[in-house]
Every structure is written in structure tokens, then in C-alpha cells.
Coordinates of C-alpha atoms in Angstrom, one line a residue:
Chain A
A1291 CA 0.0 0.0 0.0
Q1292 CA 1.1 3.5 -0.7
T1293 CA 2.0 5.7 2.2
V1294 CA 2.7 9.4 2.5
T1295 CA 4.8 10.8 5.3
Q1296 CA 5.1 14.4 6.4
S1297 CA 7.6 14.6 9.2
Q1298 CA 7.1 18.2 10.2
P1299 CA 3.8 18.6 12.2
E1300 CA 4.4 22.4 12.5
M1301 CA 6.6 25.0 11.0
S1302 CA 6.9 28.8 11.1
V1303 CA 8.5 31.3 8.8
Q1304 CA 9.0 35.1 8.8
E1305 CA 7.1 37.0 6.2
A1306 CA 9.0 37.4 2.9
E1307 CA 11.4 34.5 3.8
T1308 CA 11.5 31.0 2.2
V1309 CA 10.4 27.8 3.8
T1310 CA 10.5 24.2 2.6
L1311 CA 8.0 21.5 3.6
S1312 CA 9.1 17.9 3.4
C1313 CA 7.2 14.9 2.1
T1314 CA 8.2 11.3 1.4
Y1315 CA 6.2 8.5 0.0
D1316 CA 6.4 4.8 -0.5
T1317 CA 5.2 3.0 -3.6
S1318 CA 6.1 0.3 -6.0
E1319 CA 4.4 2.0 -8.9
S1320 CA 6.4 3.9 -11.5
N1321 CA 3.6 6.1 -12.8
Y1322 CA 1.8 8.4 -10.4
Y1323 CA 0.9 12.0 -9.5
L1324 CA 1.9 14.0 -6.5
F1325 CA 0.1 17.0 -5.1
W1326 CA 0.4 19.6 -2.5
Y1327 CA -2.9 20.9 -1.1
K1328 CA -3.4 23.9 1.1
Q1329 CA -6.1 24.1 3.8
P1330 CA -6.6 27.5 5.3
P1331 CA -8.8 28.1 8.4
S1332 CA -11.8 28.2 6.1
R1333 CA -11.3 24.4 5.7
Q1334 CA -11.4 24.5 1.9
M1335 CA -8.9 22.2 0.2
I1336 CA -7.0 24.1 -2.4
L1337 CA -4.5 22.6 -4.9
V1338 CA -1.2 24.4 -4.7
I1339 CA 0.9 22.4 -7.2
R1340 CA 1.1 19.0 -8.9
Q1341 CA 3.8 16.8 -10.3
E1342 CA 3.6 13.9 -12.8
A1343 CA 6.1 11.2 -11.9
Y1344 CA 7.2 10.8 -15.6
K1345 CA 8.3 14.4 -15.8
Q1346 CA 11.8 15.1 -14.7
Q1347 CA 11.3 18.8 -14.5
N1348 CA 10.2 20.1 -11.2
A1349 CA 6.8 21.9 -11.2
T1350 CA 6.6 25.6 -10.3
E1351 CA 3.6 27.8 -9.7
N1352 CA 4.5 31.4 -9.0
R1353 CA 6.1 31.4 -5.5
F1354 CA 5.6 27.7 -5.1
S1355 CA 8.0 25.1 -6.4
V1356 CA 8.8 21.4 -5.7
N1357 CA 11.9 19.4 -5.4
F1358 CA 10.9 16.0 -6.8
Q1359 CA 13.5 13.2 -6.2
K1360 CA 11.9 10.1 -7.7
A1361 CA 14.7 7.7 -6.7
A1362 CA 14.6 9.0 -3.1
K1363 CA 10.7 9.1 -3.2
S1364 CA 10.8 12.6 -1.9
F1365 CA 8.6 15.6 -2.9
S1366 CA 9.3 18.8 -1.0
L1367 CA 7.4 22.1 -1.4
K1368 CA 9.3 25.4 -1.3
I1369 CA 7.4 28.6 -0.7
S1370 CA 9.3 31.7 -1.6
D1371 CA 8.6 35.2 -0.4
S1372 CA 6.2 33.9 2.2
Q1373 CA 3.0 35.9 2.7
L1374 CA 0.6 36.0 5.7
G1375 CA -2.0 34.4 3.5
D1376 CA 0.2 31.3 3.2
T1377 CA -0.7 30.4 6.8
A1378 CA -2.5 27.1 6.5
M1379 CA -2.2 23.3 6.8
Y1380 CA -0.4 21.8 3.9
F1381 CA -1.0 18.2 2.8
C1382 CA 1.1 16.2 0.5
A1383 CA -0.9 13.6 -1.6
F1384 CA -0.2 10.7 -3.9
T1385 CA -2.3 8.9 -6.5
N1386 CA -1.2 6.2 -8.8
L1387 CA -2.3 5.7 -12.3
I1388 CA -3.5 2.1 -11.9
N1389 CA -6.0 2.8 -9.1
N1390 CA -6.1 6.6 -9.5
N1391 CA -9.1 7.2 -7.3
D1392 CA -7.2 6.1 -4.2
M1393 CA -5.5 9.3 -3.3
R1394 CA -3.4 9.0 -0.2
F1395 CA -2.6 12.0 2.1
G1396 CA 0.1 12.8 4.6
A1397 CA -0.8 13.9 8.1
G1398 CA -0.2 17.5 7.2
T1399 CA 2.2 20.3 8.2
R1400 CA 0.8 23.4 9.9
L1401 CA 2.6 26.5 8.5
T1402 CA 2.5 29.8 10.3
V1403 CA 3.8 32.9 8.6
K1404 CA 4.8 35.5 11.1
P1405 CA 4.7 39.3 10.4
Chain B
N609 CA -20.0 26.4 -12.1
A610 CA -20.7 25.7 -8.4
G611 CA -18.0 23.0 -8.3
V612 CA -18.5 20.4 -5.5
T613 CA -21.3 21.2 -3.1
Q614 CA -21.7 19.4 0.2
T615 CA -24.6 19.7 2.6
P616 CA -24.9 20.2 5.5
K617 CA -21.9 22.1 6.7
F618 CA -22.4 21.2 10.3
Q619 CA -24.3 18.3 12.0
V620 CA -24.8 16.9 15.5
L621 CA -26.1 13.4 15.8
K622 CA -26.9 11.2 18.7
T623 CA -25.3 7.8 18.9
G624 CA -27.4 5.3 16.9
Q625 CA -29.0 7.8 14.6
S626 CA -28.6 7.6 10.8
M627 CA -28.1 10.4 8.3
T628 CA -27.0 11.1 4.8
L629 CA -24.3 13.6 3.8
Q630 CA -25.1 15.0 0.3
C631 CA -22.5 15.7 -2.4
A632 CA -23.1 17.1 -5.9
Q633 CA -20.8 18.2 -8.6
D634 CA -21.5 20.1 -11.8
M635 CA -18.2 19.5 -13.6
N636 CA -19.3 16.2 -15.3
H637 CA -16.5 14.4 -13.4
E638 CA -16.5 10.6 -13.5
Y639 CA -14.6 10.1 -10.3
M640 CA -16.1 11.0 -6.9
S641 CA -14.8 10.2 -3.4
W642 CA -15.5 10.6 0.3
Y643 CA -12.8 11.3 2.8
R644 CA -12.7 11.9 6.5
Q645 CA -10.2 14.2 8.2
D646 CA -9.1 13.6 11.7
P647 CA -6.5 15.5 13.7
G648 CA -3.0 14.3 13.0
M649 CA -4.1 11.8 10.3
G650 CA -4.7 13.8 7.2
L651 CA -7.5 12.7 4.9
R652 CA -8.5 9.0 4.7
L653 CA -10.6 7.6 1.8
I654 CA -13.9 6.1 2.9
H655 CA -15.6 5.1 -0.5
Y656 CA -15.2 6.1 -4.0
S657 CA -16.9 5.8 -7.4
V658 CA -15.4 5.8 -10.9
G659 CA -18.8 6.3 -12.6
A660 CA -22.6 6.0 -12.2
G661 CA -23.5 2.6 -10.8
I662 CA -20.0 1.8 -9.7
T663 CA -18.7 2.2 -6.1
D664 CA -15.9 0.7 -4.1
Q665 CA -14.4 0.7 -0.6
G666 CA -11.5 2.9 0.4
E667 CA -9.3 2.7 3.4
V668 CA -11.9 3.2 6.2
P669 CA -15.4 2.0 4.8
N670 CA -16.9 0.5 7.9
G671 CA -20.1 2.1 9.1
Y672 CA -20.7 4.0 5.8
N673 CA -22.7 3.3 2.7
V674 CA -22.6 5.0 -0.7
S675 CA -24.5 4.8 -4.0
R676 CA -24.0 6.6 -7.3
S677 CA -27.2 6.6 -9.3
T678 CA -26.2 9.7 -11.4
T679 CA -22.9 11.3 -12.5
E680 CA -23.6 14.4 -10.4
D681 CA -24.6 13.0 -7.0
F682 CA -22.7 10.8 -4.5
P683 CA -24.3 10.7 -1.1
L684 CA -22.7 9.1 2.0
R685 CA -24.9 7.4 4.5
L686 CA -24.1 6.8 8.1
L687 CA -26.1 3.7 9.1
S688 CA -25.9 4.0 12.9
A689 CA -23.7 6.9 14.1
A690 CA -21.0 6.2 16.6
P691 CA -18.8 8.7 18.5
S692 CA -15.8 7.4 16.5
Q693 CA -17.4 8.9 13.4
T694 CA -17.0 12.4 14.8
S695 CA -14.9 14.0 12.1
V696 CA -14.8 16.4 9.2
Y697 CA -16.0 14.8 6.0
F698 CA -15.0 15.9 2.5
C699 CA -16.4 15.0 -0.8
A700 CA -14.2 15.3 -3.9
S701 CA -14.5 14.8 -7.6
S702 CA -11.9 14.5 -10.4
Y703 CA -11.5 13.9 -14.0
R704 CA -10.2 10.3 -14.1
G705 CA -8.3 10.6 -10.9
D706 CA -6.3 13.7 -11.7
E707 CA -6.5 16.8 -9.6
A708 CA -9.3 16.5 -7.0
F709 CA -11.8 19.3 -6.4
F710 CA -13.1 19.3 -2.9
G711 CA -16.4 20.4 -1.3
Q712 CA -16.2 22.7 1.7
G713 CA -16.6 19.8 4.2
T714 CA -19.1 18.8 6.8
R715 CA -18.2 18.9 10.5
L716 CA -20.0 16.0 12.1
T717 CA -20.3 15.5 15.9
V718 CA -21.7 12.3 17.3
V719 CA -22.7 12.6 21.0

């Protein structure tokens, strides 16, 4: 079974600085998707960024980028120029392309951006 | 587009009561899922559906039933509520298992 591990329950960062959230996963599949979701206090789940495992290039979305290390099964999220609105829970998620409705989530990292 | 709509947003049940959480999507997505979110455990898959008339169990299916009679709707039924089912429930839909779009969640308390 696939598992997703987020080893940092809580993190904090000063506004305008950079922070990296860690995620590792375990799978025997070779084709899969990885996601980072953000959950602000409103409880809404918002997609931050996605990465297809067959793509070697790391995904980027404005201030958000990932470091995808397929061999190490690592998928970290870097947030640059942190903003107060980035304060939220962040979940790493994995879905394989064989049973691609079985999305697995990590336990989450609570990020606080301090002014 | 409303996206994924869940009702109700909050619910309190007594132990042993039954209820249905409603979920509807207007994006014509084939895939729909139900998750529960508990502190320190992320989201766990309860049941999912890959199309009308097709459902399957996820990671934590016990105590829950689902059906999928239309593409748009995917209700989750609690048969006999227990305190262990106190949680936040999310419905999600996706196009063939890609990016999942989530509803706003239902906070359920069983007393």
C-alpha cells in the first residue's frame, strides 16, 4: 500500500522568507501523480501544485515550487517570499495511475507565517 | 459552475442515529470520493466511485454506505452513528483521478 509521510507537524517562517515543507512517499508503482494541497482556516482544500512522476522537470507555480526526487521518493514544497495568506495546513498527496481514485494523504504540516 | 457542493456544513447526531451527507458536482467528473479528516491523520478515503452505478471501498469504509445513481450525486450514508465517526467529511471529484476538487466539508459530531 502506498503511504505518504510528512515529518514536520508544525513550521513557522517570517514574512518574505523562504520555507521548505518535506514529504516522502512509498510506492512500488512507476507512474503516479503527486500533489500539495493547502487548507486555510476556512477548511477549503486548495490545490497548490502537482507533479507527474514521468516528468523530470520540477513543477513551479509562481512562488511555489517542488523538489521531486523520484529515486529517493521525496517531494518537498518550497514557498518563496512567504505571505501572511500562506498560513495554513499543507497536505502532500499521492495517487497512482492504476487505481487513480485512491488518493493518499500525509498527516499535514501546519505552517504559520509571522509578520 | 458551483464545483462540488456538500450539505450540511455542520451536523450533530446522537449515537445510533442515521443520516445522509449530500454531495453534488456540476463538472461532469467521472470520479467522486468521500474522505474523513481527523487531527494528525490527514484525509483518509472512505468510499469512491469511478462512474454512475460503480462504487468501491476505500481505506476506512466500515459504518458507511454510498451509492451513485447519477454522475452528479454521491451521497454518503451513516447507518448507525458512533462517537468514533466524529470527524470532518470531504467529498471530492476529479476527471479520471487527476486533480481532486473538494467540497467545503461537513463537520459531524456524534454525541
